[in-house]
Amino acid sequence: EDPPHTKARHEFNRRKVKAGDFQNGRGECASIYLSSEMDWMGDTSDYEGKLCCPKCTTKIGLWKWAGTQCSCGTWVTPAIQVVLSRVDLIYPSSKNNTLLSDTIHSTVNPLAGLYIASGQSS
């Protein structure tokens, strides 16, 4: 995840996260956030917009320069959000059995070949 954020540290009334949610399996991050825009995102001069797969044009996320709230409760500003349910994650072979939060290099949507963690596209 790039940049990392402290889960449920900054709560807002819109989506309150209770203290026990992480122990009960709720309150997990449903998205990953990029630290900067990438070439495949297209024109990002607007205040906010959709992130679409460059191959099939399916919506995979969004960007909002004013920020957005993660499903865990943390406010991320600026927000370049990729929704995990919209992409396939493939971990590097040396890290096959690690958690997403422990993995720096994640490949999303192998069909599109988007290499998001390093800020490169292939």
XYZ file of N, CA and C in Angstrom:
366
model
N 0.851 -1.175 0.000
C 0.000 0.000 0.000
C 0.891 1.231 0.000
N 0.501 2.187 -0.752
C 1.353 3.340 -0.934
C 0.477 4.578 -1.060
N 0.387 5.482 -0.170
C 1.051 5.554 1.124
C 0.278 4.763 2.174
N 0.981 4.268 3.191
C 0.270 3.550 4.253
C -0.544 4.522 5.096
N -1.616 4.041 5.673
C -2.384 4.868 6.589
C -2.705 4.051 7.827
N -2.824 4.737 8.952
C -3.125 4.067 10.203
C -4.602 3.740 10.220
N -4.914 2.468 10.289
C -6.291 2.023 10.196
C -7.118 2.531 11.362
N -8.259 3.101 11.040
C -9.260 3.565 12.006
C -8.713 4.598 12.982
N -7.684 5.300 12.618
C -7.104 6.289 13.515
C -7.888 7.591 13.501
N -8.354 7.980 12.358
C -9.082 9.241 12.220
C -10.508 8.941 11.800
N -11.400 8.847 12.757
C -12.783 8.517 12.455
C -13.605 9.773 12.207
N -14.569 9.651 11.332
C -15.534 10.699 11.068
C -16.912 10.101 11.283
N -17.879 10.924 11.583
C -19.222 10.437 11.857
C -19.831 9.660 10.703
N -19.405 9.961 9.500
C -20.004 9.317 8.337
C -19.872 7.798 8.397
N -18.740 7.292 8.816
C -18.490 5.860 8.889
C -17.738 5.548 10.163
N -18.412 5.542 11.271
C -17.715 5.282 12.531
C -17.214 3.849 12.581
N -16.016 3.681 13.077
C -15.435 2.365 13.273
C -15.302 2.160 14.765
N -15.930 1.126 15.268
C -15.882 0.853 16.696
C -14.575 0.169 17.061
N -14.175 0.292 18.316
C -12.891 -0.235 18.778
C -12.761 -1.732 18.528
N -13.816 -2.496 18.657
C -13.741 -3.947 18.503
C -13.876 -4.445 17.084
N -14.074 -3.550 16.119
C -14.316 -3.986 14.752
C -13.161 -4.775 14.157
N -11.924 -4.410 14.459
C -10.798 -5.130 13.877
C -10.646 -6.516 14.487
N -10.961 -6.672 15.759
C -10.886 -7.979 16.387
C -11.989 -8.901 15.865
N -13.107 -8.347 15.463
C -14.235 -9.136 14.980
C -14.189 -9.381 13.480
N -13.144 -8.927 12.811
C -13.015 -9.144 11.379
C -13.687 -8.082 10.527
N -14.232 -7.039 11.128
C -14.837 -5.945 10.382
C -13.872 -4.767 10.397
N -14.128 -3.775 9.604
C -13.320 -2.567 9.614
C -12.017 -2.681 8.849
N -11.905 -3.674 7.981
C -10.683 -3.827 7.203
C -10.709 -2.893 5.998
N -9.535 -2.566 5.511
C -9.433 -1.704 4.337
C -9.925 -2.464 3.103
N -10.816 -1.855 2.355
C -11.349 -2.460 1.140
C -10.700 -1.853 -0.100
N -9.718 -0.970 0.111
C -9.048 -0.283 -0.995
C -7.570 -0.129 -0.684
N -6.816 0.148 -1.739
C -5.436 0.570 -1.559
C -5.334 1.965 -2.163
N -4.402 2.742 -1.659
C -4.251 4.137 -2.079
C -2.867 4.350 -2.661
N -2.812 5.049 -3.774
C -1.546 5.364 -4.426
C -1.052 6.715 -3.941
N 0.264 6.884 -3.924
C 0.837 8.139 -3.440
C 0.895 9.214 -4.517
N 0.855 8.823 -5.779
C 0.901 9.818 -6.853
C 0.185 9.273 -8.084
N -0.182 10.195 -8.979
C -0.872 9.784 -10.194
C 0.087 9.070 -11.136
N -0.474 8.251 -12.016
C 0.333 7.496 -12.964
C -0.162 7.748 -14.382
N 0.681 7.440 -15.350
C 0.386 7.728 -16.753
C -0.937 7.129 -17.224
N -1.234 5.898 -16.834
C -2.426 5.216 -17.323
C -3.726 5.836 -16.803
N -3.635 6.752 -15.818
C -4.834 7.372 -15.250
C -5.454 8.408 -16.180
N -4.711 8.905 -17.140
C -5.246 9.912 -18.056
C -5.230 11.299 -17.442
N -6.176 12.137 -17.862
C -6.253 13.519 -17.399
C -6.782 13.565 -15.967
N -5.968 14.071 -15.053
C -6.363 14.163 -13.643
C -6.429 15.615 -13.184
N -6.677 16.527 -14.121
C -6.710 17.945 -13.763
C -8.013 18.344 -13.074
N -9.053 17.526 -13.187
C -10.315 17.817 -12.504
C -10.175 17.577 -11.008
N -11.143 18.064 -10.265
C -11.199 17.922 -8.809
C -11.304 16.456 -8.386
N -12.050 15.657 -9.146
C -12.214 14.235 -8.861
C -12.553 13.520 -10.152
N -12.400 12.199 -10.149
C -12.716 11.431 -11.346
C -12.634 9.945 -11.090
N -12.932 9.177 -12.124
C -12.932 7.723 -12.046
C -11.600 7.175 -12.535
N -11.161 6.074 -11.931
C -10.016 5.323 -12.434
C -10.573 4.150 -13.213
N -10.185 4.037 -14.467
C -10.678 2.957 -15.311
C -9.519 2.124 -15.818
N -9.784 0.838 -15.992
C -8.792 -0.069 -16.561
C -8.467 0.413 -17.973
N -7.182 0.553 -18.308
C -6.830 1.048 -19.639
C -7.148 0.057 -20.759
N -7.360 -1.213 -20.426
C -7.655 -2.215 -21.453
C -9.150 -2.370 -21.707
N -9.945 -2.484 -20.611
C -11.371 -2.778 -20.779
C -12.276 -1.629 -20.347
N -11.726 -0.561 -19.818
C -12.418 0.644 -19.346
C -13.394 0.408 -18.195
N -13.256 -0.709 -17.485
C -14.062 -0.954 -16.288
C -13.573 -0.051 -15.168
N -14.491 0.506 -14.407
C -14.112 1.367 -13.285
C -13.458 0.517 -12.198
N -12.239 0.900 -11.785
C -11.533 0.177 -10.727
C -11.298 1.041 -9.496
N -11.650 2.307 -9.566
C -11.439 3.179 -8.417
C -11.761 4.618 -8.755
N -11.169 5.520 -7.981
C -11.427 6.940 -8.168
C -10.268 7.754 -7.632
N -10.282 9.038 -7.981
C -9.367 9.971 -7.332
C -10.159 11.183 -6.904
N -9.776 11.714 -5.764
C -10.350 12.958 -5.245
C -9.209 13.708 -4.588
N -8.882 14.857 -5.112
C -7.752 15.608 -4.570
C -8.037 16.128 -3.168
N -9.301 16.285 -2.792
C -9.649 16.717 -1.431
C -9.648 15.552 -0.457
N -9.548 14.336 -0.955
C -9.483 13.161 -0.103
C -10.799 12.423 0.007
N -10.715 11.247 0.586
C -11.879 10.405 0.825
C -11.607 9.537 2.039
N -12.652 8.970 2.584
C -12.507 8.145 3.772
C -12.412 6.678 3.381
N -11.410 5.996 3.911
C -11.235 4.567 3.691
C -12.331 3.816 4.452
N -12.599 2.603 4.061
C -13.601 1.794 4.753
C -13.202 1.490 6.188
N -11.909 1.640 6.517
C -11.446 1.407 7.891
C -11.678 2.625 8.780
N -12.032 3.765 8.183
C -12.311 4.963 8.957
C -11.291 6.071 8.807
N -10.147 5.799 8.211
C -9.095 6.798 8.051
C -9.382 7.693 6.852
N -9.161 8.990 7.014
C -9.309 9.945 5.925
C -7.983 10.018 5.186
N -7.982 9.795 3.871
C -6.769 9.795 3.055
C -6.841 10.975 2.090
N -5.826 11.862 2.166
C -5.785 13.054 1.325
C -4.400 13.219 0.726
N -4.244 13.443 -0.538
C -5.222 13.251 -1.598
C -5.497 11.765 -1.774
N -6.615 11.424 -2.359
C -7.002 10.020 -2.478
C -6.958 9.567 -3.931
N -6.099 8.606 -4.194
C -6.108 7.878 -5.463
C -6.387 6.441 -5.046
N -7.636 6.052 -5.126
C -8.137 4.829 -4.517
C -8.388 3.750 -5.566
N -7.837 2.551 -5.313
C -8.122 1.381 -6.131
C -8.896 0.418 -5.241
N -10.112 0.080 -5.640
C -10.979 -0.796 -4.854
C -10.532 -2.242 -5.052
N -10.223 -2.926 -3.949
C -9.685 -4.280 -4.021
C -10.643 -5.271 -4.677
N -11.936 -5.091 -4.518
C -12.895 -6.025 -5.117
C -12.974 -5.881 -6.637
N -12.407 -4.816 -7.183
C -12.450 -4.559 -8.624
C -11.213 -5.033 -9.375
N -10.196 -5.490 -8.653
C -8.943 -5.893 -9.285
C -8.499 -7.243 -8.745
N -7.636 -7.891 -9.488
C -7.016 -9.128 -9.038
C -5.625 -8.793 -8.541
N -5.304 -9.240 -7.338
C -3.971 -8.998 -6.789
C -3.097 -10.209 -7.043
N -1.908 -9.967 -7.517
C -0.922 -11.023 -7.706
C 0.321 -10.595 -6.964
N 0.741 -11.412 -6.034
C 1.913 -11.098 -5.234
C 3.163 -11.618 -5.927
N 4.297 -10.961 -5.731
C 5.553 -11.488 -6.270
C 5.776 -12.896 -5.742
N 6.392 -13.750 -6.535
C 6.534 -15.162 -6.173
C 7.238 -15.365 -4.842
N 8.129 -14.472 -4.447
C 8.836 -14.619 -3.179
C 7.954 -14.285 -1.985
N 6.788 -13.695 -2.222
C 5.915 -13.281 -1.127
C 4.514 -13.853 -1.298
N 4.385 -15.051 -1.827
C 3.075 -15.603 -2.144
C 2.124 -15.674 -0.970
N 2.610 -15.932 0.214
C 1.725 -16.143 1.348
C 1.744 -14.996 2.341
N 1.979 -13.787 1.883
C 1.997 -12.649 2.793
C 0.722 -11.843 2.661
N 0.439 -11.058 3.658
C -0.732 -10.191 3.643
C -0.486 -8.981 2.761
N -1.541 -8.386 2.268
C -1.415 -7.198 1.423
C -0.655 -6.093 2.131
N -0.929 -5.898 3.419
C -0.270 -4.819 4.147
C 1.228 -5.063 4.303
N 1.661 -6.317 4.196
C 3.081 -6.634 4.300
C 3.772 -6.600 2.945
N 3.016 -6.484 1.888
C 3.567 -6.546 0.540
C 3.649 -5.153 -0.061
N 4.839 -4.753 -0.457
C 5.015 -3.436 -1.057
C 4.680 -3.480 -2.539
N 5.087 -4.538 -3.222
C 4.862 -4.636 -4.664
C 3.643 -5.508 -4.922
N 2.568 -4.896 -5.366
C 1.345 -5.619 -5.699
C 0.998 -5.338 -7.149
N 0.626 -6.360 -7.850
C 0.190 -6.178 -9.218
C -1.321 -6.295 -9.232
N -1.993 -5.342 -9.827
C -3.445 -5.406 -9.917
C -3.863 -5.617 -11.354
N -4.956 -6.321 -11.514
C -5.547 -6.579 -12.806
C -4.494 -7.059 -13.808
N -4.135 -8.337 -13.750
C -3.074 -8.837 -14.622
C -3.388 -8.662 -16.105
N -4.672 -8.603 -16.460
C -5.039 -8.383 -17.851
C -4.529 -7.032 -18.334
N -4.646 -6.036 -17.474
C -4.180 -4.700 -17.829
C -2.697 -4.518 -17.536
N -2.136 -5.380 -16.697
C -0.725 -5.274 -16.373
C -0.377 -4.020 -15.609
N -1.220 -3.603 -14.688
C -0.970 -2.388 -13.926
C -0.097 -2.712 -12.730
N 1.044 -2.084 -12.660
C 1.972 -2.303 -11.558
C 1.904 -1.066 -10.692
N 1.016 -1.066 -9.698
C 0.696 0.179 -9.020
C 1.660 0.581 -7.922
N 2.265 -0.351 -7.238
C 3.062 -0.001 -6.069
C 4.277 0.838 -6.428
N 4.889 0.580 -7.558
C 6.104 1.299 -7.906
C 5.838 2.539 -8.750
N 4.584 2.740 -9.141
C 4.265 3.900 -9.958
C 4.586 3.710 -11.423
N 4.738 2.450 -11.850
C 5.041 2.163 -13.245
C 3.889 1.381 -13.843
N 3.717 1.456 -15.127
C 2.769 0.573 -15.800
C 3.546 -0.246 -16.810
N 3.079 -1.466 -17.017
C 3.790 -2.331 -17.955
C 2.923 -2.698 -19.128
